[in-house]
Short mmCIF file of C-alpha atoms in Angstrom, two decimals:
data_model
loop_
_atom_site.label_atom_id
_atom_site.label_comp_id
_atom_site.label_asym_id
_atom_site.label_seq_id
_atom_site.Cartn_x
_atom_site.Cartn_y
_atom_site.Cartn_z
CA MET N 1 79.87 131.68 111.86
CA PRO N 2 76.17 130.70 111.94
CA GLU N 3 73.73 132.75 113.99
CA PRO N 4 72.32 131.17 117.17
CA SER N 5 69.11 129.20 116.68
CA ASP N 6 66.81 126.79 118.46
CA GLN N 7 68.36 123.81 116.70
CA PRO N 8 70.00 121.20 118.91
CA VAL N 9 73.80 121.25 118.98
CA ALA N 10 76.25 118.37 118.51
CA LEU N 11 79.74 118.96 119.92
CA GLN N 12 82.31 117.10 117.78
CA ILE N 13 85.78 116.83 119.31
CA GLY N 14 88.11 116.06 116.42
CA ALA N 15 87.37 117.54 112.99
CA GLY N 16 89.46 115.10 110.97
CA ASN N 17 88.52 112.31 108.60
CA ILE N 18 85.85 110.75 110.83
CA GLY N 19 84.75 113.83 112.75
CA ARG N 20 84.31 115.98 109.67
CA GLY N 21 83.97 113.24 107.05
CA PHE N 22 81.33 111.18 108.86
CA MET N 23 79.92 112.45 112.15
CA GLY N 24 79.47 116.04 111.01
CA GLU N 25 77.36 114.81 108.12
CA LEU N 26 75.27 112.47 110.28
CA PHE N 27 74.59 115.10 112.93
CA ALA N 28 73.64 117.69 110.31
CA ALA N 29 71.29 115.20 108.65
CA GLY N 30 69.63 114.76 112.04
CA GLY N 31 68.94 118.48 112.29
CA TYR N 32 71.84 119.38 114.56
CA ARG N 33 74.16 122.34 114.31
CA VAL N 34 77.70 121.07 114.68
CA THR N 35 80.41 122.66 116.80
CA PHE N 36 83.84 121.24 115.97
CA VAL N 37 86.82 121.28 118.32
CA ASP N 38 90.29 120.69 116.90
CA VAL N 39 93.91 121.85 117.03
CA ASP N 40 94.42 122.42 113.30
CA ASP N 41 94.54 126.22 112.89
CA PRO N 42 93.82 126.46 109.13
CA LEU N 43 90.99 123.93 109.41
CA ILE N 44 89.37 125.67 112.38
CA ALA N 45 89.60 129.03 110.61
CA ALA N 46 88.08 127.66 107.39
CA LEU N 47 85.17 125.94 109.14
CA ASP N 48 84.36 128.84 111.44
CA ASP N 49 84.67 131.53 108.75
CA ARG N 50 82.44 129.68 106.29
CA GLY N 51 80.00 128.13 108.74
CA ALA N 52 79.74 125.21 106.33
CA TYR N 53 81.75 122.67 104.33
CA ASP N 54 81.23 120.13 101.55
CA ILE N 55 81.56 116.35 101.78
CA HIS N 56 82.29 114.65 98.47
CA HIS N 57 80.73 111.18 98.29
CA VAL N 58 82.83 109.42 95.69
CA THR N 59 81.83 106.22 93.90
CA ASN N 60 82.51 104.58 90.55
CA ALA N 61 79.31 106.26 89.35
CA GLY N 62 80.54 109.77 90.15
CA ASP N 63 80.81 112.44 92.84
CA ASP N 64 77.79 113.44 94.94
CA THR N 65 78.41 116.53 97.09
CA VAL N 66 76.64 117.03 100.42
CA ARG N 67 76.82 120.45 102.05
CA VAL N 68 76.97 120.57 105.85
CA THR N 69 75.70 123.91 107.16
CA GLY N 70 75.26 125.47 110.60
CA VAL N 71 78.88 124.78 111.50
CA ARG N 72 80.92 126.44 114.23
CA ALA N 73 84.55 125.64 115.10
CA LEU N 74 86.63 126.16 118.24
CA HIS N 75 90.33 125.69 118.86
CA ALA N 76 91.03 123.20 121.64
CA SER N 77 93.29 125.76 123.32
CA ASP N 78 90.27 128.05 123.90
CA THR N 79 89.40 126.11 127.02
CA ASP N 80 86.65 128.40 128.29
CA ALA N 81 84.78 128.43 125.00
CA VAL N 82 85.10 124.66 124.64
CA ALA N 83 83.89 124.07 128.21
CA ASP N 84 80.92 126.38 127.63
CA ALA N 85 80.05 124.50 124.43
CA ILE N 86 80.16 121.13 126.20
CA ALA N 87 78.06 122.51 129.03
CA VAL N 88 75.13 123.30 126.74
CA CYS N 89 75.38 120.82 123.84
CA ASP N 90 72.75 118.15 123.27
CA VAL N 91 75.16 115.35 122.33
CA ALA N 92 78.94 115.06 122.13
CA CYS N 93 81.29 112.86 120.16
CA THR N 94 85.03 112.19 120.04
CA ALA N 95 87.02 111.16 116.97
CA VAL N 96 90.52 112.12 118.03
CA GLY N 97 92.48 108.87 117.84
CA VAL N 98 93.39 106.61 120.75
CA ARG N 99 96.58 108.50 121.62
CA ALA N 100 94.74 111.82 121.92
CA MET N 101 91.92 110.58 124.17
CA GLU N 102 93.88 111.60 127.26
CA ALA N 103 94.17 115.14 125.89
CA ALA N 104 90.42 115.28 125.21
CA ALA N 105 89.46 114.21 128.74
CA PRO N 106 90.23 117.49 130.57
CA MET N 107 88.15 119.57 128.17
CA LEU N 108 85.23 117.18 128.58
CA ALA N 109 85.66 117.26 132.36
CA ALA N 110 85.65 121.06 132.43
CA GLY N 111 82.50 121.23 130.33
CA ILE N 112 80.75 118.53 132.34
CA ALA N 113 81.60 120.39 135.56
CA ARG N 114 79.90 123.51 134.21
CA ARG N 115 77.00 121.42 132.99
CA LEU N 116 76.34 119.62 136.27
CA VAL N 117 76.26 122.85 138.29
CA ARG N 118 72.89 123.49 136.62
CA PRO N 119 70.14 121.62 138.48
CA ASP N 120 68.05 121.42 135.31
CA ALA N 121 70.89 120.23 133.07
CA PRO N 122 69.85 117.32 130.82
CA PRO N 123 72.05 114.22 130.77
CA LEU N 124 74.85 114.05 128.22
CA THR N 125 76.03 111.14 126.09
CA VAL N 126 79.51 111.21 124.56
CA ILE N 127 79.77 108.94 121.52
CA THR N 128 83.30 107.56 121.11
CA CYS N 129 84.38 106.98 117.50
CA GLU N 130 87.79 105.60 118.40
CA ASN N 131 89.67 102.58 117.12
CA LEU N 132 89.73 100.87 120.51
CA ILE N 133 87.52 98.20 121.99
CA GLY N 134 86.50 99.55 125.38
CA ALA N 135 86.97 103.18 124.30
CA GLY N 136 83.83 104.29 126.13
CA ALA N 137 84.87 102.89 129.49
CA HIS N 138 88.43 104.13 128.95
CA LEU N 139 87.31 107.68 128.21
CA GLN N 140 84.90 107.60 131.14
CA VAL N 141 87.78 106.81 133.53
CA LEU N 142 89.97 109.51 132.00
CA VAL N 143 87.22 112.13 132.25
CA TRP N 144 86.36 111.21 135.85
CA GLN N 145 90.04 111.45 136.84
CA ALA N 146 90.34 114.83 135.14
CA PHE N 147 87.06 115.92 136.73
CA MET N 148 88.38 115.13 140.20
CA ASN N 149 91.77 116.75 139.52
CA GLN N 150 90.40 120.10 138.37
CA VAL N 151 90.47 122.65 141.16
CA SER N 152 87.43 124.42 139.76
CA ALA N 153 85.41 121.22 139.37
CA VAL N 154 82.07 121.03 141.12
CA LEU N 155 82.12 118.25 143.69
CA VAL N 156 79.78 115.60 142.37
CA ASP N 157 79.73 112.01 143.55
CA HIS N 158 80.62 109.26 141.10
CA ASP N 159 77.10 107.83 141.02
CA THR N 160 75.70 111.18 139.89
CA PHE N 161 78.44 111.49 137.29
CA GLU N 162 77.64 108.04 135.87
CA HIS N 163 73.90 108.71 135.96
CA GLN N 164 74.19 112.02 134.14
CA VAL N 165 76.99 111.30 131.66
CA GLY N 166 77.20 108.28 129.35
CA PHE N 167 80.02 107.16 127.07
CA ALA N 168 78.66 105.19 124.12
CA GLU N 169 81.10 103.29 121.92
CA ALA N 170 80.53 103.30 118.18
CA VAL N 171 81.75 101.06 115.37
CA VAL N 172 83.00 103.24 112.52
CA SER N 173 83.21 101.59 109.11
CA ARG N 174 83.06 104.51 106.68
CA MET N 175 86.24 104.64 104.57
CA VAL N 176 87.73 108.13 104.32
CA PRO N 177 91.03 108.31 102.40
CA LEU N 178 93.76 110.72 103.39
CA VAL N 179 93.45 114.15 101.79
CA PRO N 180 96.48 114.98 99.60
CA LYS N 181 98.70 117.70 101.08
CA GLU N 182 98.28 119.93 98.04
CA THR N 183 94.49 119.71 98.33
CA ARG N 184 94.62 120.52 102.03
CA ARG N 185 96.77 123.55 101.34
CA ARG N 186 94.25 124.75 98.78
CA ASP N 187 91.24 124.06 100.99
CA PRO N 188 91.83 122.88 104.61
CA ALA N 189 88.19 121.77 104.95
CA TRP N 190 88.05 119.62 101.79
CA ILE N 191 87.00 116.02 102.44
CA ALA N 192 85.99 113.02 100.31
CA CYS N 193 84.65 109.66 101.43
CA GLU N 194 82.46 106.75 100.46
CA PRO N 195 78.71 107.24 101.05
CA TYR N 196 78.38 104.34 103.55
CA ALA N 197 76.52 105.76 106.55
CA ARG N 198 75.79 103.09 109.17
CA LEU N 199 77.04 103.59 112.73
CA PRO N 200 76.29 100.91 115.34
CA VAL N 201 76.39 102.45 118.84
CA ASP N 202 76.09 100.98 122.32
CA ALA N 203 72.39 101.31 123.15
CA THR N 204 73.02 100.57 126.85
CA ALA N 205 75.33 103.56 127.35
CA PHE N 206 73.02 106.41 126.38
CA ARG N 207 71.80 108.81 129.03
CA GLY N 208 68.42 110.00 127.88
CA PRO N 209 66.96 109.13 124.46
CA VAL N 210 69.16 108.13 121.54
CA PRO N 211 69.58 111.17 119.26
CA PRO N 212 67.41 111.03 116.14
CA VAL N 213 70.39 110.86 113.81
CA PRO N 214 70.06 109.00 110.48
CA GLY N 215 72.51 106.11 110.35
CA LEU N 216 72.85 105.79 114.12
CA GLU N 217 72.00 102.16 114.96
CA PRO N 218 71.65 101.42 118.69
CA VAL N 219 72.64 97.80 119.37
CA PRO N 220 72.38 95.88 122.66
CA ASN N 221 75.74 94.09 122.28
CA ILE N 222 78.34 96.50 120.96
CA ARG N 223 81.16 93.99 121.57
CA ALA N 224 79.69 91.66 118.96
CA HIS N 225 79.69 94.45 116.37
CA GLN N 226 83.22 95.49 117.33
CA ARG N 227 84.45 91.92 116.89
CA ARG N 228 82.67 91.76 113.53
CA LYS N 229 84.34 95.00 112.42
CA LEU N 230 87.73 93.56 113.35
CA ALA N 231 87.21 90.04 111.99
CA THR N 232 85.26 90.90 108.83
CA HIS N 233 86.05 94.46 107.73
CA ASN N 234 89.53 95.04 109.14
CA MET N 235 90.69 91.49 108.44
CA SER N 236 89.49 91.43 104.83
CA HIS N 237 90.76 94.96 104.16
CA ALA N 238 94.21 93.93 105.37
CA ALA N 239 94.07 90.62 103.49
CA CYS N 240 93.25 92.44 100.26
CA ALA N 241 96.17 94.83 100.80
CA TYR N 242 98.79 92.24 101.72
CA HIS N 243 97.83 89.87 98.90
CA GLY N 244 97.54 92.83 96.56
CA TYR N 245 101.04 93.97 97.47
CA ARG N 246 102.47 90.52 96.78
CA ALA N 247 100.71 90.58 93.40
CA GLY N 248 102.15 94.00 92.52
CA HIS N 249 98.97 96.09 92.68
CA GLU N 250 99.02 99.78 93.60
CA TYR N 251 95.36 100.31 94.46
CA LEU N 252 92.87 98.28 96.42
CA TRP N 253 90.41 98.19 93.53
CA GLN N 254 93.12 96.64 91.36
CA ALA N 255 93.65 93.91 93.95
CA MET N 256 89.90 93.26 93.96
CA ALA N 257 89.98 92.85 90.17
CA ASP N 258 92.60 90.10 90.60
CA ALA N 259 90.69 86.80 90.64
CA ALA N 260 93.26 85.07 92.86
CA VAL N 261 93.22 87.86 95.45
CA LEU N 262 89.42 88.09 95.40
CA THR N 263 89.07 84.32 95.89
CA THR N 264 91.30 84.18 98.95
CA VAL N 265 89.84 87.35 100.51
CA ARG N 266 86.32 86.05 100.00
CA GLY N 267 87.41 82.72 101.49
CA ALA N 268 88.81 84.44 104.58
CA MET N 269 85.58 86.41 105.03
CA ALA N 270 83.56 83.22 104.78
CA GLU N 271 85.66 81.60 107.53
CA THR N 272 85.35 84.50 109.95
CA GLY N 273 81.70 85.00 109.00
CA ARG N 274 80.82 81.47 110.08
CA ALA N 275 82.77 81.97 113.30
CA LEU N 276 81.00 85.26 114.05
CA CYS N 277 77.57 83.74 113.44
CA SER N 278 78.46 80.87 115.73
CA ARG N 279 79.86 83.07 118.51
CA PHE N 280 77.48 86.03 118.46
CA GLY N 281 74.35 84.83 116.69
CA PHE N 282 74.54 87.07 113.62
CA ASP N 283 72.09 86.00 110.93
CA PRO N 284 74.09 84.09 108.25
CA GLY N 285 72.24 85.76 105.38
CA GLU N 286 72.79 89.23 106.83
CA GLN N 287 76.45 88.40 107.45
CA ARG N 288 76.96 87.31 103.84
CA ALA N 289 75.23 90.48 102.62
CA HIS N 290 77.60 92.49 104.84
CA GLU N 291 80.59 90.70 103.30
CA ASP N 292 79.33 91.29 99.75
CA ASP N 293 78.79 94.97 100.54
CA LEU N 294 82.37 95.30 101.80
CA LEU N 295 83.79 93.66 98.69
CA ALA N 296 81.78 96.07 96.53
CA ARG N 297 83.09 99.01 98.58
CA TYR N 298 86.69 97.84 98.14
CA ARG N 299 86.13 98.10 94.37
CA ASN N 300 85.49 101.84 94.64
CA ARG N 301 88.09 103.30 92.26
CA ALA N 302 87.15 106.87 93.13
CA LEU N 303 88.45 106.47 96.68
CA GLY N 304 91.94 105.96 95.27
CA ASP N 305 92.79 103.81 98.30
CA GLN N 306 96.37 102.64 97.98
CA VAL N 307 97.48 99.14 98.93
CA VAL N 308 100.41 100.49 100.94
CA ARG N 309 98.12 102.72 103.03
CA VAL N 310 95.88 99.81 104.00
CA ALA N 311 98.86 97.49 104.58
CA ALA N 312 100.79 100.03 106.68
CA ASP N 313 102.12 99.06 110.11
CA PRO N 314 102.11 95.26 109.85
CA LEU N 315 103.58 94.91 113.37
CA ARG N 316 100.39 96.35 114.83
CA LYS N 317 98.10 94.47 112.48
CA LEU N 318 99.80 91.18 113.38
CA GLY N 319 99.19 91.78 117.09
CA PRO N 320 97.68 88.98 119.20
CA ASP N 321 94.20 90.52 119.37
CA ASP N 322 94.19 92.44 116.12
CA ARG N 323 92.50 91.76 112.78
CA LEU N 324 94.58 88.81 111.55
CA ILE N 325 95.70 86.72 114.52
CA GLY N 326 92.54 87.62 116.42
CA ALA N 327 90.37 86.52 113.49
CA ALA N 328 92.30 83.26 113.09
CA ARG N 329 91.94 82.52 116.80
CA LEU N 330 88.20 83.23 116.69
CA CYS N 331 87.83 80.71 113.87
CA LEU N 332 89.69 77.97 115.72
CA GLU N 333 87.69 78.62 118.89
CA GLU N 334 84.50 78.07 116.89
CA GLY N 335 85.82 74.88 115.25
CA ILE N 336 86.56 76.47 111.85
CA GLU N 337 89.90 75.95 110.14
CA PRO N 338 91.17 79.44 109.11
CA ILE N 339 92.90 78.37 105.90
CA HIS N 340 92.42 81.65 104.04
CA VAL N 341 92.87 83.84 107.12
CA LEU N 342 96.26 82.23 107.70
CA ARG N 343 97.19 82.93 104.09
CA ALA N 344 96.56 86.60 104.90
CA VAL N 345 98.77 86.31 107.99
CA ARG N 346 101.58 84.84 105.91
CA ALA N 347 101.20 87.60 103.34
CA ALA N 348 101.40 90.16 106.15
CA LEU N 349 104.55 88.49 107.50
CA ALA N 350 106.07 88.88 104.04
CA TYR N 351 105.13 92.58 103.72
CA ASP N 352 108.41 94.43 103.17
CA HIS N 353 107.60 97.86 101.74
CA PRO N 354 110.84 99.86 102.13
CA ALA N 355 109.08 103.14 103.01
CA ASP N 356 107.12 101.60 105.90
CA PRO N 357 109.23 101.63 109.12
CA SER N 358 107.08 98.89 110.64
CA ALA N 359 107.55 96.67 107.59
CA VAL N 360 111.30 97.30 107.61
CA ARG N 361 111.48 96.35 111.28
CA LEU N 362 109.40 93.23 110.67
CA ALA N 363 111.70 92.14 107.84
CA ALA N 364 114.73 92.71 110.06
CA MET N 365 113.21 90.67 112.89
CA LEU N 366 112.51 87.80 110.52
CA ALA N 367 116.01 87.92 109.02
CA GLU N 368 117.82 88.19 112.36
CA ASN N 369 115.72 85.98 114.64
CA GLY N 370 113.43 83.87 112.44
CA ARG N 371 109.71 83.39 112.11
CA GLY N 372 109.29 81.74 115.48
CA HIS N 373 110.60 84.86 117.21
CA VAL N 374 108.11 87.06 115.34
CA LEU N 375 105.22 84.70 116.13
CA ARG N 376 106.12 84.88 119.81
CA GLU N 377 107.03 88.56 120.17
CA VAL N 378 104.68 90.20 117.65
CA CYS N 379 101.77 87.79 117.36
CA GLY N 380 101.81 86.73 121.02
CA LEU N 381 101.80 83.02 120.18
CA SER N 382 103.52 80.37 122.25
CA GLU N 383 104.84 77.12 120.76
CA ALA N 384 101.87 75.35 122.35
CA ASP N 385 99.36 77.55 120.52
CA PRO N 386 97.73 75.72 117.58
CA LEU N 387 98.23 78.82 115.44
CA PHE N 388 101.98 78.72 116.06
CA ALA N 389 102.22 75.22 114.59
CA ARG N 390 100.25 76.29 111.53
CA LEU N 391 102.26 79.47 110.92
CA ILE N 392 105.76 78.18 111.58
CA LYS N 393 105.46 76.03 108.47
CA PRO N 394 107.10 77.28 105.24
CA ASP N 395 105.48 80.35 103.74
CA ASP N 396 102.73 79.45 101.28
CA ALA N 397 101.59 83.03 100.62
CA ARG N 398 102.45 82.61 96.93
CA GLU N 399 100.40 79.45 96.51
CA ALA N 400 97.26 79.65 94.43
CA PRO N 401 94.29 79.97 96.82
CA ALA N 402 92.08 76.96 97.26
CA PRO N 403 88.74 77.17 95.46
#
């Protein structure tokens, strides 16, 4: 465990792929000591015993290792220690997954209660690295409810709470593949990722100055960047996987080397890119550069990103506001025909990997009740929706993409 110092401290709740594989690195680069909170016993022991860990940046050019030092780790069950850490940290962050946000709220509430009892306590901003639009507001409500429900909580009015504690949503785009079980057994703290290090955050939600963390990009309209993540990154990632699966590819980089897959993925990105520029005012040149950067990142062989991992859970990814249907709807709303995006939707509807429970259920729904039923129940489309009419037509996912 590192010795105490005058360095500022970042409290990272969740030491998994994003917490350890992204935020820990960014905070350390900004001069922060990082205190991790997690429930994984071997991981917590490894981080706390060593006081450091390595991040392997993997690219087609090789492996560049970055060492993160000044690390401390706490088990989430050690509620007093976690509350004390939250009470004195300089910035906090969650990367626990949407389902675990409710479990993170009481520990944040306990720490904030201890923090606010100090009249000289500086404000605190909690950055939320969660895959949920509105995660900041959602976590704020959960923490306030937990704050009020805790018997030991200091009575503070809601206005003071909101003034002193901010919840800033972030848009996470770094790709961190799952660590193989054998590697985790050998070294619980081992992590590899791509070197991409940009993190748009909601500039309006910070209490006090934005931390001087390299890669942190305060933006005035976080919703625009969240929609871009969904309609550009998530949509094209899924499109590459579903088309790649139909073409028989195992890895994402193989799908990107397939001219037919690349053409239709690039076409889908161009459609949503025009829609995003129209809706939110993104610069067209910057948007195209963003798309080109993503395509280059998908070609990263060293990540070993499997098609079936990216394609997993098609029922969720075909949801009414998710990456495929949501992107297609955005295009139509901006007067753009989503020809290539709809090809990705059809490829997703045809995804039938036998080891994916969601894909198996989707295939059963199609076989038993037909495509119209899936469009209504999974995609949230009524017969009157213009997307319904386009998608109820015979599957053309095997057609050669238009130039």
